[in-house]
XYZ file of C-alpha atoms in Angstrom:
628
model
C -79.514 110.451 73.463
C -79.215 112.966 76.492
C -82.624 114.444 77.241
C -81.422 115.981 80.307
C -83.234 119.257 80.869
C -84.186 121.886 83.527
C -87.782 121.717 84.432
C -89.612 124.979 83.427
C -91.968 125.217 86.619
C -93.647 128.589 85.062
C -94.924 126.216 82.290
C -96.359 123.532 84.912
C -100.324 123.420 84.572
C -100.980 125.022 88.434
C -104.227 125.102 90.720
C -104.481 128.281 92.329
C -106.077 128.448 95.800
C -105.873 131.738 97.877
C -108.142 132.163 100.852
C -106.924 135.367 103.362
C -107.419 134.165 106.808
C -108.804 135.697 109.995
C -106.759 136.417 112.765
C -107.278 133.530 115.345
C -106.441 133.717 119.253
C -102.819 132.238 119.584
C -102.194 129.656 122.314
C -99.854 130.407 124.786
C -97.649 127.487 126.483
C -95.638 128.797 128.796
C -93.829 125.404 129.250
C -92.802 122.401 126.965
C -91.330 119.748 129.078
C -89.122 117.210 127.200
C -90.948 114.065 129.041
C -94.956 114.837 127.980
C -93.815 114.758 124.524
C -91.574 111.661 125.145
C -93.969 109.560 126.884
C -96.890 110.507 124.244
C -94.279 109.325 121.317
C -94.968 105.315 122.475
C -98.844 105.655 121.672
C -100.212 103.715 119.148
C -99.811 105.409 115.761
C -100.128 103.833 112.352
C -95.972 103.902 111.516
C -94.817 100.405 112.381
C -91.124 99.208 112.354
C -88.126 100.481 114.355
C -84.625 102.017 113.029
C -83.421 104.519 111.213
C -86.624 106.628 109.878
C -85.334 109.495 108.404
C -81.745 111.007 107.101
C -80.189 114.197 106.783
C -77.306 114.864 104.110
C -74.722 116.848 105.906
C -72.321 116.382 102.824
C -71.338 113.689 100.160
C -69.185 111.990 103.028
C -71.429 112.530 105.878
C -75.164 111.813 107.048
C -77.202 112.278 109.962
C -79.902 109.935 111.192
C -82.185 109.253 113.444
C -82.799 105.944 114.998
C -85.846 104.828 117.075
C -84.234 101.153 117.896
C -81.774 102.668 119.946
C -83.469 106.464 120.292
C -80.836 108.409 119.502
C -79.476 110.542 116.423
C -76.250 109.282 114.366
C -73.412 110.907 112.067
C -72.465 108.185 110.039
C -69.307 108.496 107.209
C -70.217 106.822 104.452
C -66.841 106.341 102.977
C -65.941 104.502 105.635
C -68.286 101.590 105.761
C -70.857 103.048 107.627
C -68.798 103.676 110.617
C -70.520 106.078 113.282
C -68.051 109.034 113.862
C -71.057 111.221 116.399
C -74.220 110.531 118.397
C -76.366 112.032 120.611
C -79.084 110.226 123.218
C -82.284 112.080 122.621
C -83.643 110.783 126.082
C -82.608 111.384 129.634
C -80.173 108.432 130.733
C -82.527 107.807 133.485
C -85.444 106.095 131.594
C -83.201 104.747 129.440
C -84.852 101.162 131.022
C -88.405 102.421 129.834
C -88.620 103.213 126.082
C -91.803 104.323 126.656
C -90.529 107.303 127.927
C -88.220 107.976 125.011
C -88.809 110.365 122.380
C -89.237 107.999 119.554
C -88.143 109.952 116.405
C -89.735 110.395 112.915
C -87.709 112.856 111.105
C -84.696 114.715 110.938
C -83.503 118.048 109.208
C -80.986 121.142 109.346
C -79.791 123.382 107.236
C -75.949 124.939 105.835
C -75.634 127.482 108.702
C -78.231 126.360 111.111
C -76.868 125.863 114.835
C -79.848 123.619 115.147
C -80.994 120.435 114.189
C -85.016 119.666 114.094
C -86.695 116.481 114.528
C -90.233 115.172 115.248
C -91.932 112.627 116.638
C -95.712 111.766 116.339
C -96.400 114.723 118.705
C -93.983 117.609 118.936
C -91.301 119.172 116.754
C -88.131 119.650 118.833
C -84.455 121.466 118.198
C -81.127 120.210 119.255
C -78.792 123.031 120.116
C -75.761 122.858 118.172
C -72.175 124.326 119.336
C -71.604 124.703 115.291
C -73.087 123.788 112.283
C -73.176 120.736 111.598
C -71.958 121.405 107.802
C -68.691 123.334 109.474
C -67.950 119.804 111.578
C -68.236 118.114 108.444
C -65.309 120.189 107.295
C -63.147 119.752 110.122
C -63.558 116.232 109.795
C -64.708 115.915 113.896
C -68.012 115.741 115.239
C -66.800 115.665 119.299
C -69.074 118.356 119.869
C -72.526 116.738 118.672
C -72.236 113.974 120.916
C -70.942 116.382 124.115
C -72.393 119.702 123.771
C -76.037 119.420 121.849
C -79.157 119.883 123.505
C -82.776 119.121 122.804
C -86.346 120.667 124.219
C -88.993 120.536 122.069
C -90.608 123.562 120.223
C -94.509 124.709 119.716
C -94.713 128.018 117.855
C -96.984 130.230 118.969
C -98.453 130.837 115.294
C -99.502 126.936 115.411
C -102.977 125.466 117.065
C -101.716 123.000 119.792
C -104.517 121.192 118.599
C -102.325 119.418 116.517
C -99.816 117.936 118.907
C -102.084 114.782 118.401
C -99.896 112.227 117.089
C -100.505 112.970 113.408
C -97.023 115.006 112.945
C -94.598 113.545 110.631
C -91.878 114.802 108.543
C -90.050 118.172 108.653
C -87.564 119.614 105.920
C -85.409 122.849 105.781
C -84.445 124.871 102.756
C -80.315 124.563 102.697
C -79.686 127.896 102.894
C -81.544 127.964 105.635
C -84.290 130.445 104.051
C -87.677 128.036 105.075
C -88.868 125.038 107.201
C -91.732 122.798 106.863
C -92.991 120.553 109.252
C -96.324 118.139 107.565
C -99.106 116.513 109.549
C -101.087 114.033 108.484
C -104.283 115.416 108.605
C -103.231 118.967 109.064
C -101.673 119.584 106.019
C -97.984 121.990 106.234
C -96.579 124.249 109.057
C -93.841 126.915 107.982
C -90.971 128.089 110.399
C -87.936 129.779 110.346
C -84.928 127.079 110.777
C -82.290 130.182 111.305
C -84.049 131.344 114.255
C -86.582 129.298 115.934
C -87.796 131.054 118.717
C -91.484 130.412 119.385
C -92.533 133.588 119.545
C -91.221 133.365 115.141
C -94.222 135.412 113.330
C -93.489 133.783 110.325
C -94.058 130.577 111.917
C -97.441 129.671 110.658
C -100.334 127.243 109.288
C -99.511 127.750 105.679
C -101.308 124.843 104.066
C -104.466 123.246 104.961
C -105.954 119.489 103.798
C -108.554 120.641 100.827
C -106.093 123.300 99.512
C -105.093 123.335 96.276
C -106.152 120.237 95.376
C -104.311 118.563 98.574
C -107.335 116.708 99.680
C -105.980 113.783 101.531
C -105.356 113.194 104.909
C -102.329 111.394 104.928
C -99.481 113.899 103.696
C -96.278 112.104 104.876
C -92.953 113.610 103.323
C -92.001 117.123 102.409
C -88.554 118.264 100.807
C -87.148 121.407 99.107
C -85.847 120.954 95.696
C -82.817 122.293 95.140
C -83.665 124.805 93.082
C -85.257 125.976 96.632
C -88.247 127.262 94.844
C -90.709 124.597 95.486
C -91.260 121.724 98.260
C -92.325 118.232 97.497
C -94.972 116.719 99.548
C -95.989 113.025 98.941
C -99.086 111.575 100.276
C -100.047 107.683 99.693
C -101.275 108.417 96.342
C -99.913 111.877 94.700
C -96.757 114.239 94.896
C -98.049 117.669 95.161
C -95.581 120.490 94.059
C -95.520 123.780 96.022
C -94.040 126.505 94.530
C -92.391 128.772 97.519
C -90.071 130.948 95.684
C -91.826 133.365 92.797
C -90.171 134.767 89.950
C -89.869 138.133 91.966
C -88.450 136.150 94.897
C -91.270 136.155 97.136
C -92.807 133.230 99.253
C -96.458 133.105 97.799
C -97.341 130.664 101.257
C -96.562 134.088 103.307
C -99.216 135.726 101.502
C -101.772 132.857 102.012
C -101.715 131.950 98.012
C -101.322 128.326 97.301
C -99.990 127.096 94.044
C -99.410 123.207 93.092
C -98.854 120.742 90.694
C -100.397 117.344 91.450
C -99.161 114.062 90.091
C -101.119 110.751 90.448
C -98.773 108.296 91.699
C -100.952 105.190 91.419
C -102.218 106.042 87.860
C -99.065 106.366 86.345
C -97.280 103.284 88.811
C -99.788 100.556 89.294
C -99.800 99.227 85.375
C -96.033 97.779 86.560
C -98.349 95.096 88.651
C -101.439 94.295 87.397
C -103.247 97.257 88.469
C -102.522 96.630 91.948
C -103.565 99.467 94.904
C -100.195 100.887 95.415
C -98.849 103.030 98.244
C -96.191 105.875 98.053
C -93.978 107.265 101.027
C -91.639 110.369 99.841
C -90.082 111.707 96.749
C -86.943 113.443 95.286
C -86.360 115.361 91.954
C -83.576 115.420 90.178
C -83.765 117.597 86.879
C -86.378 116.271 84.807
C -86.689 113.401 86.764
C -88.964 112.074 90.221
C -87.817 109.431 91.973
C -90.896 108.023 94.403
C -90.316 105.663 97.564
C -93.267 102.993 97.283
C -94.373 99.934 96.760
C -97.618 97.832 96.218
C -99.849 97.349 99.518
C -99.128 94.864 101.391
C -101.836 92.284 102.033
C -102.154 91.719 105.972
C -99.392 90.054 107.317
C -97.424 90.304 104.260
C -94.000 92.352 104.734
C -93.039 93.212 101.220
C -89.871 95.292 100.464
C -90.131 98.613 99.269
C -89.163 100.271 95.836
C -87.890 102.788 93.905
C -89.959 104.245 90.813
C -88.811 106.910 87.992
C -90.654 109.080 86.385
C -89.893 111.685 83.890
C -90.942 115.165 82.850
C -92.226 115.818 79.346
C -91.507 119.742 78.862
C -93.975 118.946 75.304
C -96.515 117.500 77.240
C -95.754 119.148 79.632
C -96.689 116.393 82.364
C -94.827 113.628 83.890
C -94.851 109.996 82.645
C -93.205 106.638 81.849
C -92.846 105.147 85.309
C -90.183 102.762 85.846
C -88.829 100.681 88.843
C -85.139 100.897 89.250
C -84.206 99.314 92.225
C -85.586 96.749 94.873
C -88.727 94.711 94.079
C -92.053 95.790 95.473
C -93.642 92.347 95.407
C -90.805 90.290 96.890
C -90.609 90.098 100.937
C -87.957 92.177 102.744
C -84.135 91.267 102.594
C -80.949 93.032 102.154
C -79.214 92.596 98.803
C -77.388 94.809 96.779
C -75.862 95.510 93.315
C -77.714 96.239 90.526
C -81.243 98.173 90.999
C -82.912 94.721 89.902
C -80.877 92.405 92.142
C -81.658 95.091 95.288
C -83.865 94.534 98.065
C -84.745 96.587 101.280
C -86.703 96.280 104.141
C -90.728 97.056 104.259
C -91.242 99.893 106.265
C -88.903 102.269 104.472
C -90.841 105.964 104.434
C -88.196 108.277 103.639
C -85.199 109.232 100.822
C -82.697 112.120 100.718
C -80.502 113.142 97.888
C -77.025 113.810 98.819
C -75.240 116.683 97.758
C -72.581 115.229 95.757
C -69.192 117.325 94.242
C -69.797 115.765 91.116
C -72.398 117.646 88.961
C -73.117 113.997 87.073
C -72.855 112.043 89.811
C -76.780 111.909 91.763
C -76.898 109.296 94.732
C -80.071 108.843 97.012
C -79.684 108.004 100.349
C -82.640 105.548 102.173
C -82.488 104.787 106.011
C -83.272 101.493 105.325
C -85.400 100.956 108.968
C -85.886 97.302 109.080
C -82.183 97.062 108.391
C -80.348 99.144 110.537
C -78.331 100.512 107.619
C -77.861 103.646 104.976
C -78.628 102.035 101.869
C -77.621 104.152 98.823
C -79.229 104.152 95.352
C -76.435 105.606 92.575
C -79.131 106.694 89.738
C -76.242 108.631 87.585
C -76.486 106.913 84.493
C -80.590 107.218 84.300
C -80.272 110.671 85.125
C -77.553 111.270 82.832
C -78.625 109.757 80.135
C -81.901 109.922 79.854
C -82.228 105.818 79.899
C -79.996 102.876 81.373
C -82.233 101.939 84.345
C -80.465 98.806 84.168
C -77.184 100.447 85.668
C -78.567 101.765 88.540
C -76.396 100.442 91.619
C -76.766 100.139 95.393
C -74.641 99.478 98.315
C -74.816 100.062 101.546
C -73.046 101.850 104.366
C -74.022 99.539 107.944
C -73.650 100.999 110.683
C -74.927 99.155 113.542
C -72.330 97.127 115.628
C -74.652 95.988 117.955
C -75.371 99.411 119.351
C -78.736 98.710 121.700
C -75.892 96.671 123.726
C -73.199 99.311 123.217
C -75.593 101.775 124.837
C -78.084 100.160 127.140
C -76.351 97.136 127.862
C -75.178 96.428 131.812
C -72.841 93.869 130.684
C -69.100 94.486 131.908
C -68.323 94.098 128.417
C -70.049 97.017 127.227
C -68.281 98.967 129.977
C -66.699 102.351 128.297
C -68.209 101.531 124.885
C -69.129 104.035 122.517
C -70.945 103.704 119.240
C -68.069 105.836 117.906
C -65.240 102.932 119.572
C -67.459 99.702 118.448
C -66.881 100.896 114.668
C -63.153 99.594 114.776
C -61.536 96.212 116.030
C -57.458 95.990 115.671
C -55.442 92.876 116.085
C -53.221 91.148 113.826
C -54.190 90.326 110.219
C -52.878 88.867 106.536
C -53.280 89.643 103.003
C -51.467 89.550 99.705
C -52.151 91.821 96.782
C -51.356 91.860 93.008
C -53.581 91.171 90.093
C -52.260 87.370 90.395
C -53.355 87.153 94.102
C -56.967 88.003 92.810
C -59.233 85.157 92.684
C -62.719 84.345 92.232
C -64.045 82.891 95.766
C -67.620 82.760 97.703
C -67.441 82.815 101.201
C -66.837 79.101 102.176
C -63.336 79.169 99.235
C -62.492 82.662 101.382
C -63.232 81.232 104.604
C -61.307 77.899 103.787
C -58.036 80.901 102.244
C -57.782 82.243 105.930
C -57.534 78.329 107.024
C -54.882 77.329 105.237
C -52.381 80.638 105.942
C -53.265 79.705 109.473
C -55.179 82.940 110.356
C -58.383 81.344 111.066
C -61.078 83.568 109.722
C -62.269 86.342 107.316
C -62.259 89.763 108.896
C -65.633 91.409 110.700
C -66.414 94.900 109.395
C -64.929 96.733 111.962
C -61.616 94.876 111.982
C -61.690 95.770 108.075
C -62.570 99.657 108.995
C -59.467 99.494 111.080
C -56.988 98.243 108.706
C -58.119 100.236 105.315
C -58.186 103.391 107.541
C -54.415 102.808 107.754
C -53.852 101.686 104.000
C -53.430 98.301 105.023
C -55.320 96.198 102.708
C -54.630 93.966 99.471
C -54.406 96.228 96.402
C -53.637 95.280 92.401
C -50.871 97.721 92.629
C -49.494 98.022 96.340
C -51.050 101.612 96.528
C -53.171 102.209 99.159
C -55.249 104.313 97.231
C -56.277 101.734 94.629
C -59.416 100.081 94.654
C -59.925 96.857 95.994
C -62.489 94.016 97.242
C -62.972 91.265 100.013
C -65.267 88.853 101.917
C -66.081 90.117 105.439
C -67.471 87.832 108.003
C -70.734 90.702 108.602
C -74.440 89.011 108.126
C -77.019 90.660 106.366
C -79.399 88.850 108.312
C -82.221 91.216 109.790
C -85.653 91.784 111.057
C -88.710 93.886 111.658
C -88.200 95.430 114.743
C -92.017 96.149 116.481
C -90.374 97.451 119.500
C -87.134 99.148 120.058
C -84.236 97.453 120.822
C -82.333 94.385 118.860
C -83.462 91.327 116.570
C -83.698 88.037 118.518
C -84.184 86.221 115.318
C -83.704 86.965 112.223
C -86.480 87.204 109.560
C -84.213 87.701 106.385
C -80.541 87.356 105.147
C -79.737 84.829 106.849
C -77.590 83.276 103.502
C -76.170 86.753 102.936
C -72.951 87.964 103.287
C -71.076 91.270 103.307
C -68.397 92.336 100.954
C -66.177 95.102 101.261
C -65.260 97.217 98.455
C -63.123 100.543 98.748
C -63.102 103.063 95.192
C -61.125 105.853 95.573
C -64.494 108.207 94.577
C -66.897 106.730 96.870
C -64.746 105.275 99.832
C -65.119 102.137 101.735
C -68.447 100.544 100.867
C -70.411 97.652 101.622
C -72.632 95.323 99.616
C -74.788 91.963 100.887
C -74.533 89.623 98.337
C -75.455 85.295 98.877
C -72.745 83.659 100.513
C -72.250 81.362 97.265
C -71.881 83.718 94.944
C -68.239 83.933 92.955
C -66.810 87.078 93.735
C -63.497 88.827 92.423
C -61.838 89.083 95.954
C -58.891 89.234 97.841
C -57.836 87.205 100.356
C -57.798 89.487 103.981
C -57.662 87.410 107.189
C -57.752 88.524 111.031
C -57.380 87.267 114.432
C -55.137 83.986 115.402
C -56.296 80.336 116.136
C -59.763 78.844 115.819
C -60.497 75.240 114.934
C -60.306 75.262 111.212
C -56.125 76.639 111.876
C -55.513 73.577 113.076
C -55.840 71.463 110.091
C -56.122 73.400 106.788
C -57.001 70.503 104.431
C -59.993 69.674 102.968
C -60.145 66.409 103.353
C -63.246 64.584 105.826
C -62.531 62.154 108.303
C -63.319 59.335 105.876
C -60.712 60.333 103.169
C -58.091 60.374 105.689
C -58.758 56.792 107.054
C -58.888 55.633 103.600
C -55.551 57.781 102.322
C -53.685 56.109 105.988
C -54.714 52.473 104.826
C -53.708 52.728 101.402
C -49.875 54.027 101.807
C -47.409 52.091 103.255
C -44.445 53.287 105.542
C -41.955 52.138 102.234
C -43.574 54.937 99.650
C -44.368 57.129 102.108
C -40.884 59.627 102.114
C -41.297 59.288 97.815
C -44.750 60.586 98.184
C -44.300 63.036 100.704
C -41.228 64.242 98.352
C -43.759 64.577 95.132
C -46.319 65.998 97.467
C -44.302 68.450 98.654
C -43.186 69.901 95.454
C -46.777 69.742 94.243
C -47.894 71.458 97.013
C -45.117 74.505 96.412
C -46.764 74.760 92.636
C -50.176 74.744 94.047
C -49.337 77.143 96.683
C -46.997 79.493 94.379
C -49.582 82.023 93.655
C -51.619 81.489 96.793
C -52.060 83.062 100.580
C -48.816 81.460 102.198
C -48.995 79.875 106.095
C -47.273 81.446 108.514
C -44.219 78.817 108.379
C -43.522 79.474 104.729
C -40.196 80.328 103.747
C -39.470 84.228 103.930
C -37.630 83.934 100.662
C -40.049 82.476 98.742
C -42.985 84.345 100.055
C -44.491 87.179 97.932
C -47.125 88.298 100.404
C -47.173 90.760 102.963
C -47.770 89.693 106.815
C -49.180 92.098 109.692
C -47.855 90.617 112.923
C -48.590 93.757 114.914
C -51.562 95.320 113.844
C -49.739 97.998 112.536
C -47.527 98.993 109.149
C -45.858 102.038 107.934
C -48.428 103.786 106.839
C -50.275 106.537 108.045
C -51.939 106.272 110.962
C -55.700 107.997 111.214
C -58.237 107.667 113.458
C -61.988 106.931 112.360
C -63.438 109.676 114.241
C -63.413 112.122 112.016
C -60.292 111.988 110.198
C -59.800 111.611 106.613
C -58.054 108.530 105.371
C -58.854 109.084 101.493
């Protein structure tokens, strides 16, 4: 049965609080220089763990994040495989040997129209000066602009006590029509400003909600989003979502009038019975209809480094109160890794503190996006069928979009290797390549049977991610039906192995995945995906091989060193034509609906053979242009 329903937030049991407050002197600053608030940004502060922290939707297609490994703030495409099509350095290139000195960023926001983007770190708020919205470079498809053009300088409003630029600050969310901003501190509570116009001297910009406020007693607020209704924010603490109304039946703001109204739900109360009773601790939140999807997990015992989850629970318009929480995805108990597929099978990283929803075309199609930190990847959680339907937890599905190709080296490397690289160029890899489509060319192989395919045609290897971003964004890849549009799925040679960055810059060991592979799927919805599964795990795939040589090419049997010394000693030079004559023949049956080498007969190959790197198809380029 669908129970999908609109929440009636005029029927939600409210605590009022209104207190009218006295005029206060304003602090002036009549500078805010870029490297105080950079250099602060590497104190000690309770958020551990570097990578992506925090991710703005721009569209279905395209998200922008912000990375502390590598300092810096990303436009990644999620249709194609992650691949990073804009950046922008958020420190000057000069201290780019010191990340003490770099800004070290929390969160990230902007709105439809805004010419801005807004981030924080643990001490300052700052904008990034946009040539365009970021929304209208979605639309042309080329993001150029972000990565040459923007500009950042942080951003104290005059109607805030600089008392708070203490290292508390955390996230910061705009409405998408660009209508209200929040900004949440710790221990502060919620700061309002305009995100169309943010000039400092902003009246509206203001202390709007204090700890002890209606009923928002604890010192550890963390995230903050609009719904999309725009008429409330969501602001999770450790233990409880509090729900803000900001948009009144007669279309006021009742925060500009110093009147607080909230709903409060107990996290922990309705969670913890999933483990025993066990203290639990909760990082940020998304609604969707009658439904609240929480970011938490249980607390980690000292030392431990246990992957994060996501909980539903559900609005009861009779009861009018929420209940029946349920984990759909990743494990909460179980250390960090990097798995996908079903919610159940999913795991992510530990330090995980913020979700997005992403505005999807589909009005039954709901997908939240998680900057998974410890990572490096956009993990995304499709919840359309609980939503939907009211049940079916149990086909919730995630995949991922991974998106760094080694890019501390890309960008602070000296190496002459690096020389000219771009995050942008070390998405893509060309070179010459082999595959063979057709539902009779589809077999089910783990990585070793796909590895040991690409052997025997004499291409030596499975493709790396961005040689497979190169090829599909031409419409060269193995499909059932030779249509580049179709959907289709193959073994890459990317690891899912990962760690828990305590500094920035780039794992020298890995702490997880190490037995993990990536697959790459493409749908014609949702794009080129990817999805870490174990490296022995029978998968429907393709074969898709790249590069030339390597020592497997050489000999493509499987026999060991043993079997051959036996096989030589047991057949003599007088059977050896008959049996080579038999073995032949068997060999052509064997190999009739198989990956051919590269000596096979023309005529009596089936398959289809890059040599070049290229094929008649059309040619697009990554950056920005649409290959769907």
């Amino acid at each position: 049965m669908n129970s999908k329903r609109r929440v009636n937030w005029r029927r939600l049991p409210i605590v009022h609080f209104t207190q009218r407050r006295s005029s206060i002197m304003k602090w002036f600053l009549s500078s805010l220089l870029l490297s105080v608030f950079t250099g602060l940004a590497s104190a000690e502060t309770d958020l551990v763990g570097h990578g992506p922290r925090a991710i703005y939707p721009i569209t279905e297609r395209f998200v922008a994040l912000v990375d502390s490994s590598i300092d810096a703030v990303l436009i990644v495409d999620n249709k194609a495989g992650g691949a990073v099509v804009g950046h922008y350095i958020l420190h000057d290139e000069s201290v780019n040997d010191n990340p003490d000195k770099w800004v070290n960023p929390l969160s990230i926001t902007s709105c439809e129209d805004c010419d801005h983007i807004f981030l924080t770190n643990p001490f300052m708020l700052f904008k990034i000066r946009l040539e365009k919205p970021l929304a209208d470079m979605a639309r042309s498809l080329d993001f150029s602009a972000f990565t040459q053009k923007s500009q950042i300088s942080p951003i104290w409003y005059d109607g805030w006590n600089p008392k708070y630029q203490n290292g508390d600050i955390r996230m910061v969310s705009a409405a998408a029509d660009g209508s209200s901003g929040y900004m949440t501190h710790k221990k502060g509570g919620v700061f309002s400003f305009n995100p169309l116009s943010p000039s400092k001297e902003d009246r509206s910009a203001k202390h709007v909600i204090k700890i002890g406020e209606a009923g928002i007693e604890e010192d550890d607020i963390n995230g903050v989003h609009h719904t999309s209704s725009l008429k409330n924010i969501v602001l999770t603490s450790s233990k409880y979502v509090h729900i803000v109304k900001i948009r009144s039946s007669d279309g006021s703001n009742p925060l500009d009038y110093d009147k607080v109204t909230a709903y409060k739900l107990p996290l922990d109360y309705h969670c913890d019975y999933l483990y025993g009773g066990k203290d639990m601790n909760f990082m940020d939140t998304v609604i969707i209809d009658d439904y609240a999807f929480v970011l938490g997990h249980p607390t980690p015992e000292r030392g431990q480094h246990n992957g994060v989850a996501i909980y539903r629970l559900t609005w009861d318009d009779d009861d009018e109160q929420w209940h029946n929480c349920v984990q759909i995805a990743g494990s909460g108990l179980e250390d960090a890794g990097w798995v996908d597929g079903s919610g159940k099978e999913a795991q992510f990283s530990a330090t995980v503190h913020d979700i997005a929803l992403l505005p999807t075309t589909d009005p039954e199609s709901h997908i939240i996006a998680m900057p998974d930190t410890g990572n490096r990847a956009v993990r995304l959680i499709d919840v359309s069928y609980p939503v939907e339907s009211g049940d079916k937890t149990d086909r919730v599905r995630v995949y991922s979009a991974p998106y760094n190709e080694h890019l501390y080296e890309v960008l602070y490397s000296s190496e002459s290797s690096n020389a000219g690289m771009t995050p942008e160029l070390a998405m893509v890899q060309d070179g010459k390549s082999y595959y063979h489509g057709g539902y009779e060319n589809l077999y089910t192989m783990n990585f070793n049977a796909a590895q040991d395919e690409c052997s025997r045609v004499g291409i030596g290897r499975v493709c790396t991610l961005p040689e497979i971003r190169a090829r599909f964004a031409r419409g060269q890849y193995p499909t059932p039906d030779g249509d580049d549009e179709s959907w289709t799925t193959v073994w890459t040679a990317e690891d899912c192995s990962s760690c828990h960055l305590g500094d920035p810059g780039t794992c020298e060991h890995s702490d997880w995945g190490d037995n993990y592979k990536m697959i790459a799927v493409f749908r014609p919805v949702t794009g080129l995906e990817a999805q870490c599964v174990h490296n022995e795990r029978p998968v429907d795939t393709y074969s898709m091989c790249c590069g030339v040589g390597g020592p497997a090419v050489l000999d493509g049997t499987y026999s060991t060193p043993q079997q051959k010394a036996k096989k030589a000693a047991g057949i003599s030079f007088g059977v050896f034509i008959p049996f080579l004559i038999i073995a032949a023949a068997i060999y052509g049956l064997y190999m009739r609906k198989r990956a051919k080498p590269a000596w096979w007969p023309k005529m009596l190959r089936k398959d289809r053979r890059e040599e070049t790197g290229h094929a008649p198809h059309r040619e697009v380029d990554l950056r920005g242009r649409d290959y769907i």
